[in-house]
PDB file of C-alpha atoms and ligand atoms in Angstrom:
ATOM      1  CA  MET A   1     -14.340   4.960 -22.059  1.00 54.00           C
ATOM      2  CA  SER A   2     -12.327   3.110 -19.446  1.00 54.00           C
ATOM      3  CA  ARG A   3     -13.031   3.368 -15.712  1.00 54.00           C
ATOM      4  CA  ALA A   4      -9.799   5.288 -15.192  1.00 51.00           C
ATOM      5  CA  SER A   5     -10.690   7.718 -17.970  1.00 53.00           C
ATOM      6  CA  GLN A   6     -14.119   8.319 -16.444  1.00 57.00           C
ATOM      7  CA  LEU A   7     -12.571   9.031 -13.065  1.00 49.00           C
ATOM      8  CA  GLN A   8     -10.036  11.379 -14.556  1.00 52.00           C
ATOM      9  CA  GLN A   9     -12.751  13.208 -16.458  1.00 56.00           C
ATOM     10  CA  GLU A  10     -14.697  13.673 -13.214  1.00 52.00           C
ATOM     11  CA  MET A  11     -11.550  15.054 -11.627  1.00 54.00           C
ATOM     12  CA  GLY A  12     -11.023  17.502 -14.458  1.00 51.00           C
ATOM     13  CA  LEU A  13      -7.834  15.787 -15.581  1.00 52.00           C
ATOM     14  CA  GLY A  14      -6.859  15.250 -19.169  1.00 45.00           C
ATOM     15  CA  PRO A  15      -6.279  11.948 -20.926  1.00 42.00           C
ATOM     16  CA  THR A  16      -2.536  12.592 -21.159  1.00 37.00           C
ATOM     17  CA  TRP A  17      -2.288  11.512 -17.531  1.00 37.00           C
ATOM     18  CA  LEU A  18      -3.381   7.947 -18.150  1.00 37.00           C
ATOM     19  CA  PRO A  19      -0.893   5.600 -16.473  1.00 37.00           C
ATOM     20  CA  ARG A  20       1.498   3.874 -18.796  1.00 38.00           C
ATOM     21  CA  ASP A  21       1.270   0.146 -19.265  1.00 41.00           C
ATOM     22  CA  GLY A  22       3.748  -1.719 -17.136  1.00 40.00           C
ATOM     23  CA  TRP A  23       4.539   1.046 -14.674  1.00 36.00           C
ATOM     24  CA  PHE A  24       3.313  -0.892 -11.726  1.00 37.00           C
ATOM     25  CA  GLU A  25       4.661  -4.312 -12.475  1.00 42.00           C
ATOM     26  CA  HIS A  26       6.479  -4.531  -9.146  1.00 46.00           C
ATOM     27  CA  HIS A  27       3.415  -3.817  -7.037  1.00 40.00           C
ATOM     28  CA  PRO A  28       2.185  -6.907  -5.100  1.00 45.00           C
ATOM     29  CA  ALA A  29      -1.339  -6.581  -6.473  1.00 41.00           C
ATOM     30  CA  GLN A  30      -0.029  -6.382 -10.008  1.00 41.00           C
ATOM     31  CA  ILE A  31       2.327  -9.301  -9.424  1.00 45.00           C
ATOM     32  CA  GLN A  32      -0.577 -11.304  -8.077  1.00 44.00           C
ATOM     33  CA  ARG A  33      -2.697 -10.433 -11.107  1.00 39.00           C
ATOM     34  CA  GLN A  34       0.131 -11.407 -13.419  1.00 47.00           C
ATOM     35  CA  GLU A  35       0.634 -14.713 -11.640  1.00 47.00           C
ATOM     36  CA  MET A  36      -3.077 -15.508 -11.845  1.00 39.00           C
ATOM     37  CA  ARG A  37      -3.130 -14.588 -15.515  1.00 39.00           C
ATOM     38  CA  ALA A  38      -0.095 -16.757 -16.168  1.00 41.00           C
ATOM     39  CA  ALA A  39      -1.663 -19.690 -14.360  1.00 38.00           C
ATOM     40  CA  VAL A  40      -4.745 -19.475 -16.569  1.00 32.00           C
ATOM     41  CA  THR A  41      -3.123 -18.922 -19.916  1.00 33.00           C
ATOM     42  CA  ASP A  42       0.291 -20.478 -19.283  1.00 34.00           C
ATOM     43  CA  ALA A  43       1.450 -18.371 -22.162  1.00 31.00           C
ATOM     44  CA  VAL A  44       2.033 -14.864 -20.926  1.00 29.00           C
ATOM     45  CA  ASP A  45       5.183 -13.183 -22.085  1.00 30.00           C
ATOM     46  CA  GLU A  46       5.832 -10.555 -19.403  1.00 29.00           C
ATOM     47  CA  THR A  47       8.554  -8.965 -21.473  1.00 29.00           C
ATOM     48  CA  ASP A  48       5.906  -7.513 -23.784  1.00 30.00           C
ATOM     49  CA  ALA A  49       5.163  -4.854 -21.221  1.00 30.00           C
ATOM     50  CA  PRO A  50       7.379  -1.831 -21.730  1.00 30.00           C
ATOM     51  CA  PRO A  51       9.319  -0.710 -18.688  1.00 31.00           C
ATOM     52  CA  LEU A  52       8.341   2.366 -16.761  1.00 28.00           C
ATOM     53  CA  ALA A  53       9.677   5.561 -18.170  1.00 31.00           C
ATOM     54  CA  ALA A  54      13.348   5.576 -17.408  1.00 30.00           C
ATOM     55  CA  ALA A  55      13.417   9.117 -16.103  1.00 32.00           C
ATOM     56  CA  ALA A  56      15.909   9.066 -13.275  1.00 33.00           C
ATOM     57  CA  ILE A  57      14.480   9.633  -9.848  1.00 34.00           C
ATOM     58  CA  PRO A  58      16.874  11.527  -7.686  1.00 36.00           C
ATOM     59  CA  ALA A  59      17.905  10.077  -4.409  1.00 37.00           C
ATOM     60  CA  VAL A  60      16.827  11.910  -1.318  1.00 35.00           C
ATOM     61  CA  SER A  61      17.290  15.478  -2.273  1.00 35.00           C
ATOM     62  CA  ASP A  62      16.377  18.913  -1.153  1.00 35.00           C
ATOM     63  CA  SER A  63      17.166  20.354  -4.524  1.00 33.00           C
ATOM     64  CA  PRO A  64      14.393  22.674  -5.729  1.00 34.00           C
ATOM     65  CA  SER A  65      15.284  21.868  -9.316  1.00 33.00           C
ATOM     66  CA  LEU A  66      13.270  18.647  -9.305  1.00 30.00           C
ATOM     67  CA  ALA A  67      10.083  20.436  -8.383  1.00 33.00           C
ATOM     68  CA  ALA A  68      10.606  22.884 -11.193  1.00 33.00           C
ATOM     69  CA  ALA A  69      11.530  20.132 -13.632  1.00 31.00           C
ATOM     70  CA  ILE A  70       8.545  17.951 -12.812  1.00 29.00           C
ATOM     71  CA  THR A  71       5.819  20.424 -12.114  1.00 33.00           C
ATOM     72  CA  ASN A  72       7.150  23.605 -13.649  1.00 33.00           C
ATOM     73  CA  GLN A  73       5.574  25.471 -10.813  1.00 32.00           C
ATOM     74  CA  ALA A  74       6.680  27.296  -7.753  1.00 31.00           C
ATOM     75  CA  ALA A  75       3.415  28.882  -6.732  1.00 35.00           C
ATOM     76  CA  GLU A  76       2.486  28.659  -3.098  1.00 36.00           C
ATOM     77  CA  PRO A  77      -0.975  27.396  -2.160  1.00 42.00           C
ATOM     78  CA  ALA A  78      -3.470  29.979  -1.111  1.00 42.00           C
ATOM     79  CA  GLU A  79      -3.561  28.670   2.441  1.00 41.00           C
ATOM     80  CA  PRO A  80      -2.081  30.979   5.062  1.00 38.00           C
ATOM     81  CA  PRO A  81       1.138  29.895   6.756  1.00 39.00           C
ATOM     82  CA  PRO A  82       0.701  28.019  10.025  1.00 38.00           C
ATOM     83  CA  PRO A  83       1.522  29.603  13.341  1.00 38.00           C
ATOM     84  CA  PRO A  84       4.961  28.561  14.547  1.00 39.00           C
ATOM     85  CA  PRO A  85       4.876  25.715  17.055  1.00 40.00           C
ATOM     86  CA  ASP A  86       5.439  26.602  20.658  1.00 38.00           C
ATOM     87  CA  ALA A  87       8.193  24.036  21.079  1.00 36.00           C
ATOM     88  CA  PRO A  88      10.160  21.666  18.843  1.00 37.00           C
ATOM     89  CA  ILE A  89       7.959  18.640  18.337  1.00 39.00           C
ATOM     90  CA  ALA A  90      10.817  16.169  18.367  1.00 40.00           C
ATOM     91  CA  GLU A  91      11.790  17.158  21.892  1.00 36.00           C
ATOM     92  CA  THR A  92       8.366  16.596  23.373  1.00 44.00           C
ATOM     93  CA  ARG A  93       7.203  13.384  21.726  1.00 52.00           C
ATOM     94  CA  ILE A  94       5.993  10.710  24.101  1.00 54.00           C
ATOM     95  CA  GLU A  95       7.338   7.183  23.790  1.00 64.00           C
ATOM     96  CA  LEU A  96       4.882   4.292  23.853  1.00 67.00           C
ATOM     97  CA  PRO A  97       5.515   0.609  24.526  1.00 74.00           C
ATOM     98  CA  ARG A  98       5.506  -1.459  21.332  1.00 83.00           C
ATOM     99  CA  LEU A  99       2.025  -2.901  20.796  1.00 89.00           C
ATOM    100  CA  GLU A 100       0.569  -5.503  18.458  1.00 93.00           C
ATOM    101  CA  TRP A 101      -1.883  -4.171  15.887  1.00 96.00           C
ATOM    102  CA  PRO A 102      -5.118  -5.135  17.740  1.00 96.00           C
ATOM    103  CA  GLN A 103      -3.691  -3.777  20.989  1.00 96.00           C
ATOM    104  CA  LEU A 104      -2.707  -0.595  19.238  1.00 97.00           C
ATOM    105  CA  GLN A 105      -6.236  -0.169  17.899  1.00 97.00           C
ATOM    106  CA  ARG A 106      -7.698  -0.673  21.366  1.00 97.00           C
ATOM    107  CA  GLU A 107      -5.167   1.696  22.908  1.00 96.00           C
ATOM    108  CA  VAL A 108      -6.102   4.440  20.458  1.00 97.00           C
ATOM    109  CA  ALA A 109      -9.833   3.833  20.905  1.00 98.00           C
ATOM    110  CA  ASP A 110      -9.504   4.364  24.654  1.00 97.00           C
ATOM    111  CA  CYS A 111      -6.802   7.021  24.550  1.00 97.00           C
ATOM    112  CA  GLN A 112      -6.970  10.009  26.857  1.00 97.00           C
ATOM    113  CA  ARG A 113      -3.426  11.240  26.404  1.00 96.00           C
ATOM    114  CA  CYS A 114      -4.465  14.719  25.324  1.00 97.00           C
ATOM    115  CA  ARG A 115      -7.397  17.107  25.631  1.00 97.00           C
ATOM    116  CA  LEU A 116      -8.886  16.044  22.298  1.00 98.00           C
ATOM    117  CA  CYS A 117     -10.397  12.998  23.987  1.00 98.00           C
ATOM    118  CA  GLU A 118     -12.853  15.355  25.683  1.00 97.00           C
ATOM    119  CA  THR A 119     -14.380  16.680  22.470  1.00 97.00           C
ATOM    120  CA  ARG A 120     -14.138  13.787  20.008  1.00 98.00           C
ATOM    121  CA  THR A 121     -17.063  11.595  19.061  1.00 97.00           C
ATOM    122  CA  GLN A 122     -14.688   8.698  18.473  1.00 98.00           C
ATOM    123  CA  THR A 123     -11.089   8.092  17.509  1.00 98.00           C
ATOM    124  CA  VAL A 124     -10.105   7.592  13.865  1.00 98.00           C
ATOM    125  CA  PHE A 125      -7.413   4.929  13.700  1.00 98.00           C
ATOM    126  CA  GLY A 126      -7.044   4.495   9.931  1.00 98.00           C
ATOM    127  CA  ARG A 127      -8.383   2.546   7.007  1.00 97.00           C
ATOM    128  CA  GLY A 128      -7.081   0.243   4.306  1.00 97.00           C
ATOM    129  CA  ASN A 129      -4.761  -2.722   4.182  1.00 97.00           C
ATOM    130  CA  PRO A 130      -2.230  -2.943   7.054  1.00 96.00           C
ATOM    131  CA  GLN A 131      -0.015  -4.898   4.644  1.00 96.00           C
ATOM    132  CA  ALA A 132      -0.201  -2.208   1.972  1.00 97.00           C
ATOM    133  CA  ARG A 133       3.019  -0.841   0.528  1.00 97.00           C
ATOM    134  CA  TRP A 134       1.666   2.690   0.153  1.00 97.00           C
ATOM    135  CA  MET A 135       0.830   4.714   3.246  1.00 98.00           C
ATOM    136  CA  LEU A 136      -1.022   8.012   3.006  1.00 98.00           C
ATOM    137  CA  ILE A 137      -0.897  10.327   6.007  1.00 98.00           C
ATOM    138  CA  GLY A 138      -3.167  13.307   6.520  1.00 97.00           C
ATOM    139  CA  GLU A 139      -3.608  15.848   9.263  1.00 95.00           C
ATOM    140  CA  ALA A 140      -6.460  14.964  11.608  1.00 96.00           C
ATOM    141  CA  PRO A 141     -10.088  13.844  11.454  1.00 96.00           C
ATOM    142  CA  GLY A 142     -12.647  16.378  10.326  1.00 94.00           C
ATOM    143  CA  GLU A 143     -16.306  16.504  11.206  1.00 93.00           C
ATOM    144  CA  ASN A 144     -17.381  13.610   8.986  1.00 93.00           C
ATOM    145  CA  GLU A 145     -14.409  11.476   9.991  1.00 95.00           C
ATOM    146  CA  ASP A 146     -15.159  12.115  13.654  1.00 97.00           C
ATOM    147  CA  LYS A 147     -18.737  10.936  13.115  1.00 96.00           C
ATOM    148  CA  GLN A 148     -17.898   7.879  11.037  1.00 96.00           C
ATOM    149  CA  GLY A 149     -14.632   6.814  12.660  1.00 97.00           C
ATOM    150  CA  LEU A 150     -12.854   6.613   9.303  1.00 96.00           C
ATOM    151  CA  PRO A 151     -10.304   8.925   7.682  1.00 96.00           C
ATOM    152  CA  PHE A 152     -10.940  10.699   4.384  1.00 94.00           C
ATOM    153  CA  VAL A 153     -14.674  10.260   4.006  1.00 92.00           C
ATOM    154  CA  GLY A 154     -17.125  12.683   2.389  1.00 91.00           C
ATOM    155  CA  ARG A 155     -16.276  14.645  -0.753  1.00 93.00           C
ATOM    156  CA  ALA A 156     -12.576  14.870   0.049  1.00 93.00           C
ATOM    157  CA  GLY A 157     -12.418  11.143   0.555  1.00 94.00           C
ATOM    158  CA  GLN A 158     -14.262  10.536  -2.701  1.00 95.00           C
ATOM    159  CA  LEU A 159     -11.803  12.733  -4.565  1.00 95.00           C
ATOM    160  CA  LEU A 160      -8.885  10.860  -3.017  1.00 95.00           C
ATOM    161  CA  ASP A 161     -10.448   7.531  -3.939  1.00 95.00           C
ATOM    162  CA  ASN A 162     -10.907   8.716  -7.526  1.00 95.00           C
ATOM    163  CA  MET A 163      -7.304   9.846  -7.776  1.00 94.00           C
ATOM    164  CA  LEU A 164      -6.049   6.561  -6.365  1.00 95.00           C
ATOM    165  CA  ALA A 165      -8.261   4.607  -8.739  1.00 95.00           C
ATOM    166  CA  ALA A 166      -7.028   6.652 -11.690  1.00 92.00           C
ATOM    167  CA  ALA A 167      -3.497   5.703 -10.652  1.00 91.00           C
ATOM    168  CA  GLY A 168      -4.444   2.035 -10.486  1.00 93.00           C
ATOM    169  CA  LEU A 169      -4.545   1.875  -6.694  1.00 95.00           C
ATOM    170  CA  ASP A 170      -7.387   0.297  -4.758  1.00 94.00           C
ATOM    171  CA  ARG A 171      -8.082   2.266  -1.596  1.00 92.00           C
ATOM    172  CA  ASP A 172      -8.853  -0.862   0.413  1.00 93.00           C
ATOM    173  CA  GLN A 173      -6.084  -3.134  -0.870  1.00 95.00           C
ATOM    174  CA  ASP A 174      -3.151  -1.050  -2.057  1.00 96.00           C
ATOM    175  CA  VAL A 175      -2.943   1.731   0.511  1.00 98.00           C
ATOM    176  CA  TYR A 176      -3.273   2.373   4.197  1.00 98.00           C
ATOM    177  CA  ILE A 177      -4.553   5.806   5.188  1.00 98.00           C
ATOM    178  CA  ALA A 178      -4.047   7.399   8.583  1.00 98.00           C
ATOM    179  CA  ASN A 179      -3.751  10.814  10.153  1.00 97.00           C
ATOM    180  CA  VAL A 180      -1.125  12.452  12.329  1.00 97.00           C
ATOM    181  CA  LEU A 181      -3.803  12.902  14.996  1.00 97.00           C
ATOM    182  CA  LYS A 182      -6.405  10.277  15.785  1.00 98.00           C
ATOM    183  CA  CYS A 183      -8.960  12.697  17.252  1.00 98.00           C
ATOM    184  CA  ARG A 184     -10.654  15.730  15.730  1.00 97.00           C
ATOM    185  CA  PRO A 185      -9.484  19.134  16.944  1.00 97.00           C
ATOM    186  CA  PRO A 186     -12.601  21.177  17.810  1.00 96.00           C
ATOM    187  CA  GLY A 187     -13.746  23.341  14.950  1.00 92.00           C
ATOM    188  CA  ASN A 188     -11.082  21.783  12.747  1.00 87.00           C
ATOM    189  CA  ARG A 189      -8.460  24.059  14.241  1.00 93.00           C
ATOM    190  CA  ASN A 190      -4.797  23.276  13.745  1.00 90.00           C
ATOM    191  CA  PRO A 191      -3.459  20.596  16.082  1.00 93.00           C
ATOM    192  CA  ALA A 192      -1.381  21.905  18.967  1.00 94.00           C
ATOM    193  CA  PRO A 193       2.240  20.812  19.460  1.00 93.00           C
ATOM    194  CA  ASP A 194       1.479  18.962  22.687  1.00 95.00           C
ATOM    195  CA  GLU A 195      -1.353  17.075  20.962  1.00 96.00           C
ATOM    196  CA  ILE A 196       1.005  16.036  18.193  1.00 95.00           C
ATOM    197  CA  ALA A 197       3.569  14.944  20.726  1.00 94.00           C
ATOM    198  CA  ALA A 198       1.021  12.895  22.638  1.00 96.00           C
ATOM    199  CA  CYS A 199      -0.310  11.169  19.514  1.00 96.00           C
ATOM    200  CA  ASN A 200       2.877  10.718  17.517  1.00 93.00           C
ATOM    201  CA  GLY A 201       3.736   7.355  19.043  1.00 94.00           C
ATOM    202  CA  TYR A 202       0.609   5.820  17.526  1.00 96.00           C
ATOM    203  CA  LEU A 203       1.564   6.917  14.029  1.00 95.00           C
ATOM    204  CA  LEU A 204       5.110   5.641  14.482  1.00 94.00           C
ATOM    205  CA  GLN A 205       3.776   2.265  15.548  1.00 95.00           C
ATOM    206  CA  GLN A 206       1.417   2.149  12.587  1.00 96.00           C
ATOM    207  CA  ILE A 207       4.383   2.783  10.289  1.00 95.00           C
ATOM    208  CA  HIS A 208       6.404   0.132  12.112  1.00 93.00           C
ATOM    209  CA  HIS A 209       3.659  -2.451  11.576  1.00 94.00           C
ATOM    210  CA  ILE A 210       2.844  -1.558   7.988  1.00 95.00           C
ATOM    211  CA  GLN A 211       6.461  -1.027   6.889  1.00 95.00           C
ATOM    212  CA  PRO A 212       5.369   0.895   3.803  1.00 96.00           C
ATOM    213  CA  THR A 213       7.577   1.193   0.772  1.00 97.00           C
ATOM    214  CA  LEU A 214       6.363   4.756   0.249  1.00 97.00           C
ATOM    215  CA  ILE A 215       4.658   7.433   2.334  1.00 98.00           C
ATOM    216  CA  VAL A 216       2.593  10.235   0.813  1.00 98.00           C
ATOM    217  CA  ALA A 217       1.993  13.195   3.132  1.00 98.00           C
ATOM    218  CA  LEU A 218      -1.327  14.809   2.260  1.00 97.00           C
ATOM    219  CA  GLY A 219      -1.524  18.493   3.016  1.00 95.00           C
ATOM    220  CA  ARG A 220       0.656  21.192   4.413  1.00 93.00           C
ATOM    221  CA  PHE A 221       0.161  20.294   8.032  1.00 93.00           C
ATOM    222  CA  ALA A 222       0.979  16.595   7.678  1.00 95.00           C
ATOM    223  CA  ALA A 223       4.037  17.385   5.572  1.00 96.00           C
ATOM    224  CA  GLN A 224       5.341  20.039   7.945  1.00 94.00           C
ATOM    225  CA  THR A 225       4.736  17.858  10.976  1.00 92.00           C
ATOM    226  CA  LEU A 226       6.355  14.724   9.584  1.00 94.00           C
ATOM    227  CA  LEU A 227       9.319  16.584   8.128  1.00 96.00           C
ATOM    228  CA  GLU A 228       9.588  18.991  11.071  1.00 94.00           C
ATOM    229  CA  THR A 229       9.812  22.028   8.870  1.00 96.00           C
ATOM    230  CA  ALA A 230       7.943  25.281   8.339  1.00 95.00           C
ATOM    231  CA  ASP A 231       8.558  25.187   4.578  1.00 96.00           C
ATOM    232  CA  SER A 232       5.496  25.773   2.424  1.00 96.00           C
ATOM    233  CA  ILE A 233       3.891  22.867   0.610  1.00 95.00           C
ATOM    234  CA  GLY A 234       4.972  24.495  -2.629  1.00 94.00           C
ATOM    235  CA  ARG A 235       8.602  24.027  -1.578  1.00 96.00           C
ATOM    236  CA  LEU A 236       8.083  20.517  -0.232  1.00 97.00           C
ATOM    237  CA  ARG A 237       6.303  19.108  -3.285  1.00 97.00           C
ATOM    238  CA  GLY A 238       8.232  17.548  -6.134  1.00 96.00           C
ATOM    239  CA  LYS A 239      11.018  16.216  -3.925  1.00 96.00           C
ATOM    240  CA  VAL A 240      11.758  12.888  -2.323  1.00 97.00           C
ATOM    241  CA  HIS A 241      12.041  13.217   1.442  1.00 97.00           C
ATOM    242  CA  ARG A 242      12.380  10.534   4.091  1.00 95.00           C
ATOM    243  CA  TYR A 243      10.416   9.810   7.249  1.00 93.00           C
ATOM    244  CA  GLN A 244      11.489   6.982   9.543  1.00 88.00           C
ATOM    245  CA  GLY A 245      13.753   5.847   6.721  1.00 90.00           C
ATOM    246  CA  VAL A 246      10.862   5.567   4.261  1.00 95.00           C
ATOM    247  CA  PRO A 247      10.743   7.664   1.055  1.00 97.00           C
ATOM    248  CA  LEU A 248       8.113  10.367   1.444  1.00 98.00           C
ATOM    249  CA  VAL A 249       6.413  12.474  -1.229  1.00 98.00           C
ATOM    250  CA  VAL A 250       4.295  15.526  -0.402  1.00 98.00           C
ATOM    251  CA  SER A 251       1.007  16.440  -2.053  1.00 98.00           C
ATOM    252  CA  TYR A 252      -2.074  18.518  -1.390  1.00 97.00           C
ATOM    253  CA  HIS A 253      -4.847  17.483   0.948  1.00 95.00           C
ATOM    254  CA  PRO A 254      -7.944  16.512  -1.063  1.00 95.00           C
ATOM    255  CA  ALA A 255     -10.060  18.953   0.970  1.00 93.00           C
ATOM    256  CA  TYR A 256      -7.768  21.740  -0.263  1.00 95.00           C
ATOM    257  CA  LEU A 257      -8.138  20.470  -3.830  1.00 96.00           C
ATOM    258  CA  LEU A 258     -11.916  20.739  -3.551  1.00 95.00           C
ATOM    259  CA  ARG A 259     -11.482  24.467  -2.897  1.00 95.00           C
ATOM    260  CA  ASN A 260      -8.672  24.923  -5.401  1.00 95.00           C
ATOM    261  CA  GLN A 261      -9.610  22.929  -8.467  1.00 92.00           C
ATOM    262  CA  PRO A 262      -6.657  24.033 -10.666  1.00 92.00           C
ATOM    263  CA  ASP A 263      -4.240  22.412  -8.230  1.00 94.00           C
ATOM    264  CA  LYS A 264      -5.693  18.985  -9.019  1.00 94.00           C
ATOM    265  CA  ALA A 265      -3.254  18.868 -11.904  1.00 95.00           C
ATOM    266  CA  LYS A 266      -0.358  19.467  -9.507  1.00 96.00           C
ATOM    267  CA  ALA A 267      -1.685  16.742  -7.229  1.00 96.00           C
ATOM    268  CA  TRP A 268      -1.684  14.380 -10.180  1.00 95.00           C
ATOM    269  CA  GLN A 269       1.926  15.293 -10.874  1.00 96.00           C
ATOM    270  CA  ASP A 270       2.670  14.412  -7.256  1.00 97.00           C
ATOM    271  CA  LEU A 271       1.009  11.041  -7.708  1.00 96.00           C
ATOM    272  CA  LEU A 272       3.072  10.389 -10.814  1.00 96.00           C
ATOM    273  CA  LEU A 273       6.215  11.191  -8.861  1.00 97.00           C
ATOM    274  CA  ALA A 274       5.046   8.901  -6.067  1.00 97.00           C
ATOM    275  CA  ARG A 275       4.580   6.046  -8.532  1.00 95.00           C
ATOM    276  CA  LYS A 276       8.091   6.474  -9.863  1.00 95.00           C
ATOM    277  CA  VAL A 277       9.576   6.635  -6.395  1.00 96.00           C
ATOM    278  CA  PHE A 278       7.603   3.554  -5.382  1.00 95.00           C
ATOM    279  CA  ARG A 279       8.912   1.607  -8.340  1.00 92.00           C
ATOM    280  CA  GLN A 280      12.468   2.596  -7.581  1.00 90.00           C
ATOM    281  CA  ALA A 281      12.131   1.802  -3.881  1.00 89.00           C
ATOM    282  CA  ALA A 282      10.472  -1.553  -4.581  1.00 86.00           C
ATOM    283  CA  ASN A 283      13.377  -2.730  -6.740  1.00 77.00           C
TER     284      ASN A 283
HETATM  285  S1  SF4 B 301      -5.411  12.879  19.605  1.00 69.92           S
HETATM  286 FE1  SF4 B 301      -4.143  11.050  19.937  1.00 69.92          FE
HETATM  287  S2  SF4 B 301      -3.143  11.406  21.932  1.00 69.92           S
HETATM  288 FE2  SF4 B 301      -4.903  12.824  21.819  1.00 69.92          FE
HETATM  289  S3  SF4 B 301      -6.588  11.697  22.805  1.00 69.92           S
HETATM  290 FE3  SF4 B 301      -6.715  11.315  20.578  1.00 69.92          FE
HETATM  291  S4  SF4 B 301      -5.585   9.368  20.275  1.00 69.92           S
HETATM  292 FE4  SF4 B 301      -5.000  10.188  22.296  1.00 69.92          FE
END
């Protein structure tokens, strides 16, 4: 059994979700592998690989039909709706001077722009390859992340790693993972609007540096914050949005998937959509 099949089996996913050969031929890692293979054999015929399924990916669209067509679901997650923000986030965001990557890391590590600096163990800047073409954005550090200084660790992080691996993505090379907030809210409460406003400039600068081809918002809170909407994650999934001009796909937070195992299949559908959108955007 292949590595991907083993990972999918652990995730409770069926073999029908195995990635198709050739889907990722435009990804830099794949291109690099192909170039290395060609250099060794000097006889590789790239045209043997079938193209990615030609299903048309809609341009930026708010149409609910895509979600129904792709996932055949409209169920809302079991999570309760968030409290409405006290003020529109966009009106209160704080501008930051443009910083180089090392400066940005130092600025975040020392940041005291909001009250969360008083309760954090350490800041959680992000992890992965700053040159990656995929960027995954979650909500905020949890207890384990706060202790280790890395996003998406523990069981949720392991599940995310497995899903990425099953999709042919290396968590250290192919993606960069960050959160909306760089410090843990006490007790894992929802971030407050003023905390989001204070921290948002760091995320914008991370996106500016990375210049991802695709953003995946993980979880209801990240999706609602980035898209400035109160729509449920069930309504936001299955569509192609944009954030800072970058295509954005919404999926569930892996911590939610640990509590709601049946929705792993929906998360895999989201990842399939993300792959298609990535391929289209990379062309
Ligand atoms: S959450 Fe963001 S703005 Fe608040 S202290 Fe941490 S790094 Fe600074």
